[in-house]
Each structure stands twice: as structure tokens, then as C-alpha cells.
Short mmCIF file of C-alpha atoms in Angstrom, two decimals:
data_model
loop_
_atom_site.label_atom_id
_atom_site.label_comp_id
_atom_site.label_asym_id
_atom_site.label_seq_id
_atom_site.Cartn_x
_atom_site.Cartn_y
_atom_site.Cartn_z
CA MET J 1 78.66 105.57 107.26
CA ALA J 2 82.49 106.14 108.80
CA ASP J 3 84.31 108.73 107.16
CA VAL J 4 86.75 106.36 104.93
CA ASP J 5 88.23 107.17 101.73
CA PRO J 6 88.21 103.78 99.45
CA GLU J 7 90.98 105.04 97.79
CA LYS J 8 89.72 105.63 94.28
CA ASP J 9 92.42 105.94 91.65
CA ALA J 10 92.73 109.85 91.34
CA GLY J 11 92.91 109.94 87.46
CA MET J 12 91.02 106.76 86.23
CA CYS J 13 88.24 108.23 85.30
CA PRO J 14 85.26 110.81 86.38
CA ASP J 15 83.01 108.25 87.39
CA ALA J 16 84.79 108.13 90.94
CA GLY J 17 81.58 109.18 92.30
CA PRO J 18 78.30 109.65 91.59
CA GLY J 19 77.78 112.94 89.30
CA ALA J 20 81.71 113.88 89.75
CA GLY J 21 82.01 113.72 85.54
CA ASP J 22 79.23 116.26 85.22
CA ALA J 23 81.35 118.79 86.99
CA LEU J 24 84.53 118.30 85.16
CA SER J 25 83.23 121.09 82.16
CA SER J 26 81.13 123.25 84.45
CA THR J 27 81.40 126.52 85.64
CA CYS J 28 80.81 127.39 88.88
CA THR J 29 78.49 130.55 89.24
CA HIS J 30 78.19 130.48 92.74
CA THR J 31 78.66 134.34 94.54
CA CYS J 32 80.98 132.87 97.06
CA THR J 33 83.29 131.66 94.50
CA HIS J 34 83.79 132.28 90.74
CA ARG J 35 86.09 130.11 88.96
CA SER J 36 86.13 127.45 86.01
CA VAL J 37 86.01 123.87 86.96
CA THR J 38 86.95 122.58 83.43
CA ALA J 39 89.00 119.72 82.37
CA SER J 40 91.89 121.83 81.44
CA LYS J 41 92.27 123.58 84.99
CA ALA J 42 91.84 120.58 86.88
CA PRO J 43 93.98 117.80 85.68
CA SER J 44 94.94 114.54 87.69
CA LEU J 45 97.49 114.73 90.13
CA TYR J 46 98.83 111.29 89.89
CA SER J 47 97.58 109.84 86.17
CA GLN J 48 98.47 111.42 82.68
CA ALA J 49 96.29 110.85 79.73
CA PRO J 50 97.01 108.26 77.13
CA SER J 51 99.56 109.62 74.38
CA GLN J 52 100.65 108.42 71.15
CA SER J 53 103.65 105.97 70.48
CA SER J 54 106.70 108.19 71.40
CA ASP J 55 109.81 107.96 72.75
CA ASP J 56 108.99 110.66 75.42
CA SER J 57 106.40 108.62 77.25
CA ASP J 58 106.92 107.41 80.27
CA PRO J 59 107.30 103.47 80.44
CA LEU J 60 107.02 103.45 84.39
CA SER J 61 104.06 105.60 84.62
CA PRO J 62 101.62 102.57 85.67
CA LEU J 63 103.24 102.19 88.71
CA GLU J 64 101.35 105.35 89.94
CA HIS J 65 98.25 103.45 90.27
CA ALA J 66 99.63 101.88 92.99
CA LEU J 67 100.00 105.31 94.76
CA THR J 68 95.94 105.68 94.64
CA PRO J 69 94.72 102.52 94.33
CA ASP J 70 91.21 100.96 94.36
CA LEU J 71 91.06 98.18 96.06
CA ARG J 72 87.43 97.15 95.20
CA LEU J 73 86.53 94.45 92.41
CA PRO J 74 83.80 96.11 90.21
CA ASP J 75 80.78 94.65 91.46
CA GLU J 76 82.26 95.71 94.92
CA GLN J 77 82.14 99.23 93.57
CA VAL J 78 78.76 99.25 92.23
CA LEU J 79 77.50 98.31 96.01
CA SER J 80 79.18 100.87 97.06
CA LEU J 81 78.03 103.24 94.55
CA SER J 82 74.59 102.22 95.09
CA VAL J 83 74.58 102.77 98.66
CA ALA J 84 76.34 106.12 98.59
CA GLN J 85 73.52 107.13 95.87
CA THR J 86 70.69 106.41 98.05
CA ARG J 87 71.71 108.64 100.80
CA THR J 88 71.79 112.61 101.02
CA SER J 89 75.03 113.18 102.28
CA VAL J 90 78.03 114.48 100.73
CA GLY J 91 78.71 111.36 99.27
CA SER J 92 75.41 111.22 97.13
CA SER J 93 74.20 112.22 93.86
CA ALA J 94 71.44 114.38 95.61
CA SER J 95 73.81 116.63 97.07
CA ARG J 96 76.57 116.82 94.25
CA LEU J 97 75.81 119.72 92.06
CA PRO J 98 78.51 120.71 89.20
CA ASP J 99 78.48 123.89 90.38
CA PHE J 100 79.85 122.99 94.31
CA GLU J 101 82.68 120.92 93.07
CA VAL J 102 85.83 121.15 95.15
CA ALA J 103 89.08 120.50 92.29
CA PHE J 104 92.37 121.74 91.65
CA ASP J 105 92.94 124.91 89.43
CA ALA J 106 96.03 124.93 87.26
CA ASP J 107 97.89 127.58 89.75
CA ASP J 108 96.23 126.07 92.85
CA PRO J 109 99.19 126.25 95.57
CA ASP J 110 97.50 123.33 97.55
CA SER J 111 98.46 121.18 94.62
CA PRO J 112 101.60 119.26 94.96
CA ARG J 113 102.28 120.11 91.60
CA ASN J 114 102.59 123.51 91.92
CA TRP J 115 104.69 123.65 95.01
CA PRO J 116 108.15 125.02 94.62
CA LEU J 117 110.97 123.13 92.96
CA TRP J 118 113.32 123.13 96.16
CA TYR J 119 110.27 122.30 98.57
CA ARG J 120 109.26 119.15 96.17
CA SER J 121 112.72 118.15 96.05
CA TRP J 122 112.93 118.04 99.93
CA VAL J 123 109.92 115.73 99.94
CA ILE J 124 111.90 113.16 97.35
CA VAL J 125 115.02 113.55 100.11
CA CYS J 126 112.87 112.94 102.74
CA VAL J 127 111.06 109.89 101.32
CA SER J 128 114.34 108.47 99.76
CA TYR J 129 116.27 108.63 103.09
CA SER J 130 113.15 107.09 105.28
CA ALA J 131 112.93 104.24 102.94
CA TRP J 132 116.61 103.74 103.03
CA VAL J 133 116.65 103.66 106.87
CA VAL J 134 114.08 101.29 106.62
CA VAL J 135 116.07 98.65 104.54
CA LEU J 136 119.30 99.45 105.79
CA PHE J 137 119.08 97.78 109.02
CA SER J 138 117.59 94.69 107.30
CA THR J 139 121.52 94.12 105.92
CA SER J 140 123.77 96.22 108.05
CA TYR J 141 122.35 93.08 110.66
CA THR J 142 124.07 90.47 108.92
CA ALA J 143 127.57 92.18 109.43
CA THR J 144 127.20 91.99 113.02
CA ILE J 145 125.87 88.64 113.39
CA THR J 146 129.34 87.23 114.77
CA GLY J 147 129.09 89.97 117.54
CA VAL J 148 125.80 88.99 118.57
CA MET J 149 126.76 85.09 118.52
CA GLU J 150 129.65 86.09 121.20
CA GLU J 151 127.66 88.13 123.24
CA PHE J 152 124.69 85.72 124.14
CA ASN J 153 126.52 82.62 123.56
CA ILE J 154 124.82 81.36 120.12
CA THR J 155 126.59 78.52 118.39
CA SER J 156 123.84 78.20 115.61
CA VAL J 157 124.45 80.65 112.86
CA PRO J 158 120.61 80.11 111.71
CA VAL J 159 119.62 80.81 114.88
CA ALA J 160 121.32 84.22 115.10
CA THR J 161 120.41 85.29 111.33
CA LEU J 162 116.65 84.98 112.91
CA GLY J 163 117.03 88.83 113.33
CA LEU J 164 117.20 89.35 109.66
CA SER J 165 114.33 86.79 109.01
CA THR J 166 112.07 88.15 111.41
CA TYR J 167 112.94 91.77 110.33
CA LEU J 168 111.90 90.82 106.77
CA LEU J 169 108.81 89.34 107.96
CA GLY J 170 107.64 92.35 109.18
CA LEU J 171 108.22 94.05 106.16
CA ALA J 172 106.07 91.30 104.93
CA VAL J 173 103.12 92.33 107.07
CA GLY J 174 103.41 96.11 106.18
CA SER J 175 103.27 95.29 102.73
CA VAL J 176 99.89 94.61 103.42
CA ILE J 177 98.80 97.62 104.47
CA VAL J 178 101.40 100.22 102.32
CA ALA J 179 102.63 100.14 98.97
CA PRO J 180 105.85 97.78 98.20
CA MET J 181 108.96 100.24 98.51
CA SER J 182 111.87 99.62 96.76
CA GLU J 183 115.04 98.37 98.15
CA LEU J 184 119.05 99.46 98.56
CA PRO J 185 120.60 96.30 100.39
CA VAL J 186 124.17 97.22 99.74
CA THR J 187 125.02 100.05 101.92
CA GLY J 188 123.93 98.49 105.01
CA PRO J 189 126.80 95.51 105.18
CA LEU J 190 129.35 98.46 104.46
CA ILE J 191 127.90 101.06 107.24
CA GLY J 192 127.15 98.29 109.46
CA GLY J 193 130.83 96.25 109.25
CA PHE J 194 132.79 99.39 110.30
CA VAL J 195 130.22 100.39 112.96
CA PHE J 196 130.61 96.66 114.37
CA GLN J 197 134.55 96.49 113.79
CA TYR J 198 135.02 99.68 115.73
CA LEU J 199 131.98 100.45 118.08
CA GLY J 200 130.48 96.96 118.68
CA TRP J 201 127.48 95.24 117.51
CA ARG J 202 125.23 97.26 120.01
CA TRP J 203 125.85 100.68 117.83
CA ALA J 204 124.93 98.90 115.09
CA ASN J 205 121.15 99.04 116.34
CA TRP J 206 121.75 102.19 118.12
CA LEU J 207 122.81 103.84 114.64
CA ALA J 208 119.78 102.80 113.44
CA ILE J 209 117.43 103.76 115.81
CA ILE J 210 119.03 107.15 115.42
CA LEU J 211 118.76 107.49 111.93
CA SER J 212 115.32 106.48 112.23
CA GLY J 213 114.50 109.44 114.46
CA VAL J 214 116.31 111.80 111.85
CA ALA J 215 113.93 110.41 109.03
CA LEU J 216 110.63 110.73 111.57
CA LEU J 217 111.92 114.34 112.20
CA MET J 218 112.31 115.17 108.12
CA LEU J 219 109.01 113.47 107.50
CA PHE J 220 107.21 115.95 109.90
CA THR J 221 108.39 118.59 107.64
CA VAL J 222 106.53 116.98 104.64
CA LYS J 223 102.86 118.31 103.63
CA GLU J 224 100.36 115.87 102.29
CA THR J 225 100.91 115.03 98.93
CA TYR J 226 97.89 112.70 98.24
CA ALA J 227 95.16 114.31 95.98
CA PRO J 228 92.19 112.57 97.73
CA THR J 229 93.14 113.37 101.51
CA ILE J 230 93.70 117.17 99.98
CA LEU J 231 90.92 117.69 98.11
CA LYS J 232 88.50 116.33 101.05
CA ARG J 233 90.21 118.50 103.48
CA LYS J 234 89.52 121.68 101.04
CA ALA J 235 85.82 120.73 100.47
CA ALA J 236 85.44 120.26 104.27
CA GLN J 237 86.75 123.11 104.91
CA LYS J 238 84.79 124.88 102.36
CA ARG J 239 81.71 123.44 104.09
CA LYS J 240 82.81 124.77 107.20
CA GLU J 241 83.93 128.34 106.18
CA THR J 242 80.64 128.73 103.93
CA ASP J 243 77.84 126.75 106.21
CA ASP J 244 76.98 124.95 103.08
CA GLU J 245 76.99 121.16 103.06
CA ARG J 246 76.71 121.20 99.49
CA TRP J 247 80.17 121.40 98.53
CA TRP J 248 81.90 118.44 97.83
CA CYS J 249 85.10 116.59 96.05
CA ARG J 250 85.01 113.44 93.83
CA TYR J 251 86.46 111.23 96.90
CA ASP J 252 83.78 111.80 99.14
CA VAL J 253 82.53 108.50 98.80
CA ARG J 254 82.55 106.72 101.29
CA ILE J 255 82.69 102.96 103.06
CA SER J 256 82.79 101.65 106.77
CA THR J 257 86.05 101.07 108.49
CA MET J 258 85.73 97.55 108.72
CA GLN J 259 85.00 97.17 105.04
CA LEU J 260 87.77 98.77 103.98
CA LEU J 261 90.10 96.83 106.20
CA LYS J 262 88.60 93.70 104.83
CA ILE J 263 89.52 94.99 101.36
CA ASN J 264 92.93 95.71 102.72
CA LEU J 265 93.83 92.58 104.11
CA SER J 266 92.22 90.32 102.03
CA ARG J 267 92.48 91.46 98.54
CA PRO J 268 96.20 90.97 97.84
CA PHE J 269 96.17 87.26 99.12
CA VAL J 270 92.81 86.72 96.92
CA LEU J 271 94.44 87.70 93.61
CA ALA J 272 97.65 86.09 94.56
CA VAL J 273 95.71 82.72 94.76
CA THR J 274 93.41 83.48 91.71
CA GLU J 275 95.50 85.15 89.12
CA PRO J 276 97.93 83.00 87.34
CA ILE J 277 99.75 86.31 86.20
CA LEU J 278 100.80 86.67 89.83
CA TRP J 279 101.55 82.83 90.33
CA CYS J 280 104.64 83.00 87.56
CA PHE J 281 105.59 86.85 89.03
CA ASN J 282 105.29 86.05 92.45
CA ILE J 283 107.34 82.89 92.09
CA TRP J 284 110.28 84.69 89.88
CA ILE J 285 110.22 87.58 91.72
CA SER J 286 110.32 85.92 95.10
CA VAL J 287 113.09 83.57 94.38
CA ILE J 288 115.51 86.21 92.89
CA TYR J 289 114.57 88.12 96.14
CA GLY J 290 115.37 85.45 98.74
CA ILE J 291 118.77 84.76 96.54
CA LEU J 292 119.62 88.35 96.80
CA TYR J 293 119.30 88.21 100.74
CA LEU J 294 121.25 85.13 100.89
CA CYS J 295 123.77 87.08 99.37
CA PHE J 296 124.01 89.23 102.99
CA VAL J 297 125.01 85.92 104.36
CA ALA J 298 127.04 84.17 101.63
CA TYR J 299 129.40 87.22 101.08
CA PRO J 300 130.41 87.24 104.48
CA ILE J 301 131.30 83.23 104.50
CA VAL J 302 133.35 83.98 101.40
CA PHE J 303 135.10 86.97 102.16
CA VAL J 304 135.45 86.86 106.07
CA GLN J 305 135.98 83.05 106.94
CA HIS J 306 137.88 81.87 103.75
CA ARG J 307 139.67 85.42 102.58
CA GLY J 308 140.25 86.93 106.42
CA TRP J 309 138.47 90.19 105.68
CA GLY J 310 137.73 92.30 108.64
CA PRO J 311 133.75 92.91 109.21
CA GLY J 312 134.20 96.46 107.80
CA ILE J 313 136.44 95.83 104.83
CA SER J 314 134.07 92.83 103.98
CA GLY J 315 130.93 95.39 103.52
CA LEU J 316 133.15 96.51 100.53
CA ALA J 317 132.35 93.32 98.69
CA PHE J 318 128.84 94.53 98.38
CA LEU J 319 129.99 97.75 96.03
CA GLY J 320 129.66 95.51 93.00
CA ILE J 321 126.06 94.86 93.34
CA GLY J 322 125.72 98.52 94.17
CA VAL J 323 127.27 99.75 91.21
CA GLY J 324 125.53 97.27 89.12
CA THR J 325 122.15 98.68 90.66
CA LEU J 326 123.08 102.42 89.86
CA PHE J 327 124.11 101.10 86.25
CA ALA J 328 120.46 99.75 85.91
CA VAL J 329 118.93 103.26 87.63
CA PHE J 330 121.07 105.76 85.24
CA LEU J 331 120.38 103.77 82.17
CA GLU J 332 116.72 104.12 82.41
CA PRO J 333 116.83 106.17 78.99
CA VAL J 334 118.24 103.55 77.46
CA TRP J 335 115.43 101.10 78.88
CA ARG J 336 112.79 104.00 77.89
CA ARG J 337 113.98 104.04 74.63
CA ILE J 338 113.49 100.25 74.19
CA ILE J 339 110.25 100.16 75.43
CA ASN J 340 108.74 102.95 73.47
CA SER J 341 110.48 101.67 70.38
CA SER J 342 108.63 98.23 70.35
CA ALA J 343 106.24 97.17 68.16
CA ARG J 344 103.98 95.80 70.86
CA ARG J 345 101.52 98.76 71.53
CA ASP J 346 98.05 99.35 73.41
CA PRO J 347 95.60 99.96 70.37
CA GLU J 348 93.44 101.70 72.61
CA THR J 349 96.18 104.17 73.87
CA GLY J 350 99.08 104.33 71.35
CA ARG J 351 101.37 103.63 74.38
CA ALA J 352 103.67 100.57 74.77
CA ALA J 353 101.49 97.29 75.84
CA PRO J 354 103.15 95.54 78.97
CA GLU J 355 104.77 93.12 76.92
CA ALA J 356 107.17 95.91 75.87
CA THR J 357 108.05 96.42 79.13
CA ALA J 358 108.87 92.53 79.50
CA ALA J 359 111.80 93.03 76.60
CA VAL J 360 113.41 94.79 79.71
CA MET J 361 112.58 92.26 82.03
CA CYS J 362 114.46 89.45 79.94
CA ILE J 363 117.38 91.54 79.96
CA GLY J 364 117.52 91.44 83.99
CA ALA J 365 116.49 87.75 83.88
CA ILE J 366 119.49 87.02 82.10
CA LEU J 367 122.05 89.39 83.93
CA THR J 368 121.10 87.88 87.26
CA PRO J 369 122.16 84.60 86.55
CA ILE J 370 125.29 85.39 84.85
CA GLY J 371 126.29 87.29 87.63
CA GLN J 372 125.51 84.47 90.29
CA LEU J 373 127.10 81.71 88.65
CA ALA J 374 130.16 83.85 87.70
CA PHE J 375 130.46 85.08 91.14
CA SER J 376 130.23 81.54 92.42
CA TRP J 377 132.96 80.31 90.60
CA THR J 378 135.66 83.26 90.85
CA CYS J 379 134.95 83.86 94.68
CA LEU J 380 137.27 80.78 95.72
CA PRO J 381 139.91 79.62 96.03
CA VAL J 382 141.47 82.94 97.43
CA THR J 383 144.21 82.68 94.66
CA ILE J 384 141.72 84.45 92.19
CA HIS J 385 141.95 88.10 92.98
CA TRP J 386 139.08 89.38 94.93
CA ALA J 387 138.25 92.11 92.21
CA VAL J 388 136.94 89.60 89.97
CA PRO J 389 134.34 88.11 92.21
CA ILE J 390 132.90 91.66 93.17
CA SER J 391 133.06 92.67 89.45
CA PHE J 392 130.69 90.20 88.88
CA GLY J 393 128.64 91.50 91.59
CA VAL J 394 127.68 93.83 89.26
CA LEU J 395 125.68 92.01 86.74
CA PHE J 396 123.95 90.57 89.68
CA GLY J 397 122.93 93.69 91.25
CA TRP J 398 122.13 95.59 87.57
CA GLY J 399 119.96 92.23 86.88
CA ASN J 400 118.10 92.22 89.97
CA THR J 401 117.03 96.23 89.76
CA LEU J 402 115.85 95.36 86.22
CA CYS J 403 113.74 92.47 87.52
CA PHE J 404 112.42 93.87 90.15
CA ILE J 405 111.53 97.72 88.84
CA TYR J 406 109.93 96.48 85.51
CA GLY J 407 108.47 93.37 87.02
CA GLY J 408 106.40 95.69 89.24
CA ASN J 409 105.88 98.10 86.64
CA TYR J 410 104.56 94.95 84.29
CA LEU J 411 102.18 93.91 87.05
CA ALA J 412 100.77 97.84 87.19
CA SER J 413 100.30 98.10 83.82
CA ALA J 414 98.38 94.97 83.72
CA TYR J 415 96.41 95.37 86.48
CA GLY J 416 95.55 99.08 86.51
CA ILE J 417 93.44 100.45 89.11
CA TYR J 418 94.07 97.08 91.10
CA SER J 419 98.09 97.19 90.94
CA ALA J 420 98.27 98.32 94.44
CA SER J 421 96.96 94.85 95.72
CA ALA J 422 98.91 92.78 93.52
CA LEU J 423 102.16 94.45 94.24
CA ALA J 424 101.41 94.14 98.09
CA GLY J 425 100.70 90.38 97.11
CA ASN J 426 104.15 90.30 95.41
CA ALA J 427 105.92 91.91 98.15
CA VAL J 428 104.70 89.78 101.11
CA MET J 429 105.67 87.10 98.65
CA ARG J 430 109.14 88.04 98.19
CA SER J 431 110.01 89.31 101.70
CA LEU J 432 108.69 85.43 103.18
CA PHE J 433 111.29 84.18 100.70
CA GLY J 434 113.57 86.73 101.99
CA ALA J 435 113.28 85.77 105.33
CA ALA J 436 113.28 81.91 104.73
CA LEU J 437 116.26 81.60 102.60
CA PRO J 438 119.15 83.17 104.75
CA LEU J 439 118.12 80.65 107.41
CA ALA J 440 119.45 77.70 105.08
CA GLY J 441 121.96 79.62 103.90
CA PRO J 442 124.96 78.67 106.38
CA ALA J 443 123.92 75.35 106.10
CA MET J 444 124.03 75.34 102.73
CA TYR J 445 127.38 76.61 101.84
CA SER J 446 128.85 74.64 104.49
CA ALA J 447 127.85 71.48 103.01
CA LEU J 448 127.84 72.08 99.65
CA THR J 449 130.73 74.65 99.61
CA PRO J 450 130.05 78.14 98.48
CA GLN J 451 130.97 77.14 94.52
CA TRP J 452 128.41 74.57 94.38
CA ALA J 453 125.89 76.49 96.56
CA GLY J 454 126.27 79.57 94.52
CA THR J 455 125.91 77.16 91.39
CA LEU J 456 122.29 75.70 92.87
CA LEU J 457 121.22 79.15 93.27
CA GLY J 458 122.03 80.38 89.72
CA LEU J 459 121.03 77.38 87.74
CA LEU J 460 117.50 77.70 89.78
CA GLU J 461 117.45 81.25 88.76
CA VAL J 462 118.44 79.90 85.19
CA LEU J 463 115.26 77.77 85.11
CA LEU J 464 113.03 80.90 85.73
CA ILE J 465 114.32 82.81 82.74
CA PRO J 466 111.28 81.87 80.55
CA ILE J 467 108.83 83.47 82.58
CA PRO J 468 109.36 86.75 81.52
CA PHE J 469 110.13 85.58 78.00
CA ALA J 470 107.05 83.84 77.87
CA PHE J 471 105.17 86.86 78.82
CA TYR J 472 107.30 88.64 76.35
CA ARG J 473 105.85 86.87 73.91
CA TRP J 474 101.91 85.66 74.63
CA GLY J 475 101.59 88.20 77.73
CA ASP J 476 98.71 90.00 75.60
CA ARG J 477 96.67 86.27 75.58
CA ILE J 478 97.60 85.64 79.22
CA ARG J 479 96.15 88.57 80.29
CA ALA J 480 92.96 88.24 77.99
CA LYS J 481 92.64 85.16 80.44
CA SER J 482 92.40 87.20 83.56
CA ARG J 483 88.88 86.87 85.22
CA LEU J 484 89.88 90.48 86.85
CA ILE J 485 91.09 92.00 84.05
CA LYS J 486 88.27 91.08 82.32
CA LEU J 487 86.11 92.50 84.83
CA MET J 488 88.32 95.78 84.53
CA ARG J 489 87.67 96.10 80.79
CA GLU J 490 84.19 95.79 80.89
CA GLU J 491 83.80 98.54 83.57
CA THR J 492 86.04 100.58 81.65
CA LEU J 493 83.73 100.47 78.92
CA LYS J 494 80.83 101.11 80.93
CA ASN J 495 82.73 104.22 82.15
CA GLU J 496 83.24 105.16 78.96
CA GLY J 497 79.75 104.97 77.51
CA ARG J 498 78.71 106.76 80.50
CA ARG J 499 81.14 109.65 79.88
CA LYS J 500 79.64 109.66 75.99
CA LYS J 501 76.25 109.97 77.11
CA ARG J 502 77.18 113.08 79.60
CA GLU J 503 79.23 114.75 77.18
CA ALA J 504 76.31 114.71 74.98
CA ARG J 505 73.92 115.66 77.37
CA LEU J 506 76.20 118.44 78.18
CA ALA J 507 76.85 119.31 74.50
CA ARG J 508 72.76 119.87 74.10
CA ARG J 509 72.76 121.91 77.40
CA GLY J 510 75.00 124.29 75.92
CA GLU J 511 77.42 123.57 78.68
CA ILE J 512 80.57 122.51 76.70
CA VAL J 513 82.27 125.62 75.07
CA LYS J 514 83.37 125.11 71.70
CA GLY J 515 86.50 123.92 71.05
CA LYS J 516 87.00 122.64 74.59
CA ALA J 517 85.37 119.01 74.88
CA PRO J 518 88.42 117.06 73.34
CA GLU J 519 90.00 118.19 77.02
CA LEU J 520 87.36 115.70 78.48
CA THR J 521 88.81 112.61 76.80
CA GLN J 522 91.99 113.46 78.34
CA VAL J 523 91.07 112.88 81.93
CA VAL J 524 89.20 109.80 81.22
CA SER J 525 92.29 107.79 80.72
CA ARG J 526 91.88 104.08 80.42
CA PRO J 527 93.84 101.73 82.78
CA VAL J 528 97.62 101.27 81.14
CA GLY J 529 97.64 97.91 79.54
CA VAL J 530 93.81 97.11 79.67
CA MET J 531 93.52 96.11 76.06
CA ALA J 532 89.41 96.57 74.57
#
């Protein structure tokens, strides 16, 4: 079988592979390596054990599931597991002796958690900068549209806007393969506007290429951070050094490349079509996202065509949205307190249920149309001071950010190990809306005027406000009717039963050190938001 990792979640349960759970509390007595592989010394890299209700718990932790997804349904997992168990390979139970498991020790230098603080900070800088460069061009392009039209004698604004739409279509395609990334739309028009004004539209594109080159060089300095890949490499190196094929890690279960490709490409669309929860979230988030990108067409119409601002100065109009985004981010402790103080708890884990997250979504759903409607009726006439409409952009950006972040967090909480597929489908849908709405923007704003066009969009956002409120009130009932979530709960219960049987067996054999048994339960973390 092909050497391809199915990307089993790093901390969901010890049943990631045959026999993996038995190794969690075993003590290696092999002459080559004398190390204890206990639950306390092999913490999951990306998952946290369920904690009791506390203001200190992280409400955004469910998003970690999207980093190490298992895109297979339970029946597919069983099929893959059965195949692995019938072969005497690295991925088979026949060769998975507990004494030969490769795992992270508490002080393992290969574990990203043990890297120096300065290097971990550098990794964050590199990844954040790269994500910013990717979305920079999608918004800076709108500031150069007039130059592109003049250069190529284009008379249709929608045709010139195709550059933005096709770029977003590319992001939609990429979202099927990679996890969705956060958007930072507002610096693009500011930078692109000044570059276009003083250097021309071509340099706006050259700048994006140069910045991308810098990002590429920076990423070469980033070491692997994905736990399954690191452990698989360590296991392979151990087998090579000792010439002993018995060394293994819990991520050695393998499926064919074609099967993995089929799952990656189809699962997001299957969930988007079959899951009513995703119907609602995909429509809600996509409309908000599309209107956000429509602003990158609407703002130049208001501030350049009607108020007579230059390309560079007009980019400053987006600072209101940017400030609102920062407000939403820096007030995270407030949102955390709102979520953790909610009475909506998961009885299995004691942590806040996904419906507690929906409370913050409701705040965002209200702020977004308020900002949109207020901007629409203060952007013109020009006798209204320019600071007034820009200030209402703060509410718009604030609400958008809350909707994106905590809407994604709700999906991650609800779908657990399948959240990567749910979020990927959502990213595809919202990117398609973001690509389509700007094409209609110029004609709509010309026919209806900026005031009425903006009002129409704001009212559309008002119509969608009930969606987060419905999930806040009845989200647990809606999730209970999801076929996928039902299957996930059943699989979780089966894994829990296997864990208890293993623990009892190890206890009888005297392999669990007295007082250490509770640590095993910390490794088996039930998907956040999944209720029995």
C-alpha cells in the first residue's frame, strides 16, 4: 500500500492504529532505548484533555481539530483498519509491540512544544506573514482596476474585476486541499492604492510577487510542526538505525494515494450537501464574506468617484474595517468569558458546548448589518464628513470577524475530527460568493446608488440574523439529528469501551503503575461539542 498518512487526529483517541492504545502506559525495556512511554510523557501535540468548566479554558481549541483531520467516516475507518490488521507491515497489529512505539517524551527536542520561545515566535511570524501576502493581492487588485482598464482599453468594470474573481476562485479550489485561512482584507487597498498612484498598476503586481518570494524564503526556515509527520519520520529513522522493523508510531496506518485523494476532494462537498447544519452556515458565512469583498468595489465608488479621493488616500477608508477587526481580536478575553460563563455545557466534558460559542456569533451577526446600513446612509452626500461612514466600518469589520472566527469554531466544535472537511466546504462556498458578488457590484451601485445598494445588502444580512440565534437556542437538538455526528458519537462510545477494556487488561497484568491510571483518560479526549 502507498505510504500515505490518512491524517488521523493527533489527540482524539488511542485507537488511531491497532495496538496504539496499549503502548500509552507501557515501559520500554528494549536494550537500545530505555525510556518510559506513559501517558504523562506522551502528550498530544494539538489536543487538550477535556477540562472542567473554567474561565481559563480556551473556547477556540476546537479549531485544532482542523489541523489534524481524519476525513474518513467511521465505516471508512473500520475498512482501513481491517486492511491494516491483515498485513504484517509497519501498520499492522502483528508488528505493533508496545515496547517499540515511537512517541514524544516530555522533553523531546523534536516536539514543537519544546522548541525555544524565540523559534516558536518566528514560526508564527512566518506563517502569519505568508497568509497575509496571499490575501494582500486579492484586495490590492481593486485599487489598480482603473489603471488596468486604461492600459488595456477595457470599458467594462465587471470585466476588469475578473482579476479579483478568478483569484478568489483559486482560493476556493485550494480550500479543498488545505484548511481555510483567516483573511486580512484591509491592508491591500491601502498599500495597492499608493503603489498604483505613484508607481503604476504593474508595480502593484510586482510588489505582490516580491513579497511572495520573501514569504517563500521565510518558510524554508520553518521546521516540520505536524505531529504525525514528525513521529513517522522518527519511527522510520529508528528502523533504519537499528535495522529493526518493529519500531512504529501510532500514525503508521496507511491508505492508498488515490483513496486519500478521493476523500480529500469529495468529503467537503458531500458534507455540504448532506448536512443541514452546513446548509445554514455556508449560506450565512458566504453572504457575509461576499458582501465584505463587495466593499472593495463599493468603497472606491464612494470615495474616488463621488468624493474625489485619489487611489492612495482612498485606501485609508478601509482603516475603519481594519480597526473593527483588531477590536474583535484584542477583545478575545471578553468573548472567552462570555463563552465559558455560559450555562450551555457539554455533560461529557464539562466544557462549554458549541451553543455557548453561538452567543458571540449572535453579537457579530447584529454588528455586521448595523455597520453596513449605517455606512450606506452616511457615505453620501459628500456634505457628510468622511469620518462618519469610515467610523461605521468599525462595526462592520468587528461583526465580520466575530462571524468568521466563531462561526468556524462552532463547526469545529460540532464536527470534531471531521471539522476540516466542514470548514473546507464552507471556505469553498464563501470564496465562490466572494468571487461572484464583486462582478455585480459596479452595475448594482450604478443602478441603485450607493445608499440603496448598500441598504439592500444590509437588509440581506438582517434576514440572516436568525441563523446564529437559532443555533444558540436549538443547536444541541439540531446537532442531535445530524447523521454524521450520530456516527461520530457511536464511534466515540466504541473507542471508550475499547479503552476501558485495555485499561482493565493492563491493570490485571500489573502494567499500570499505581496512581497513574487517571492519566490514560486524559489522552482519550472526546471530540469537543459531541454529546452522548
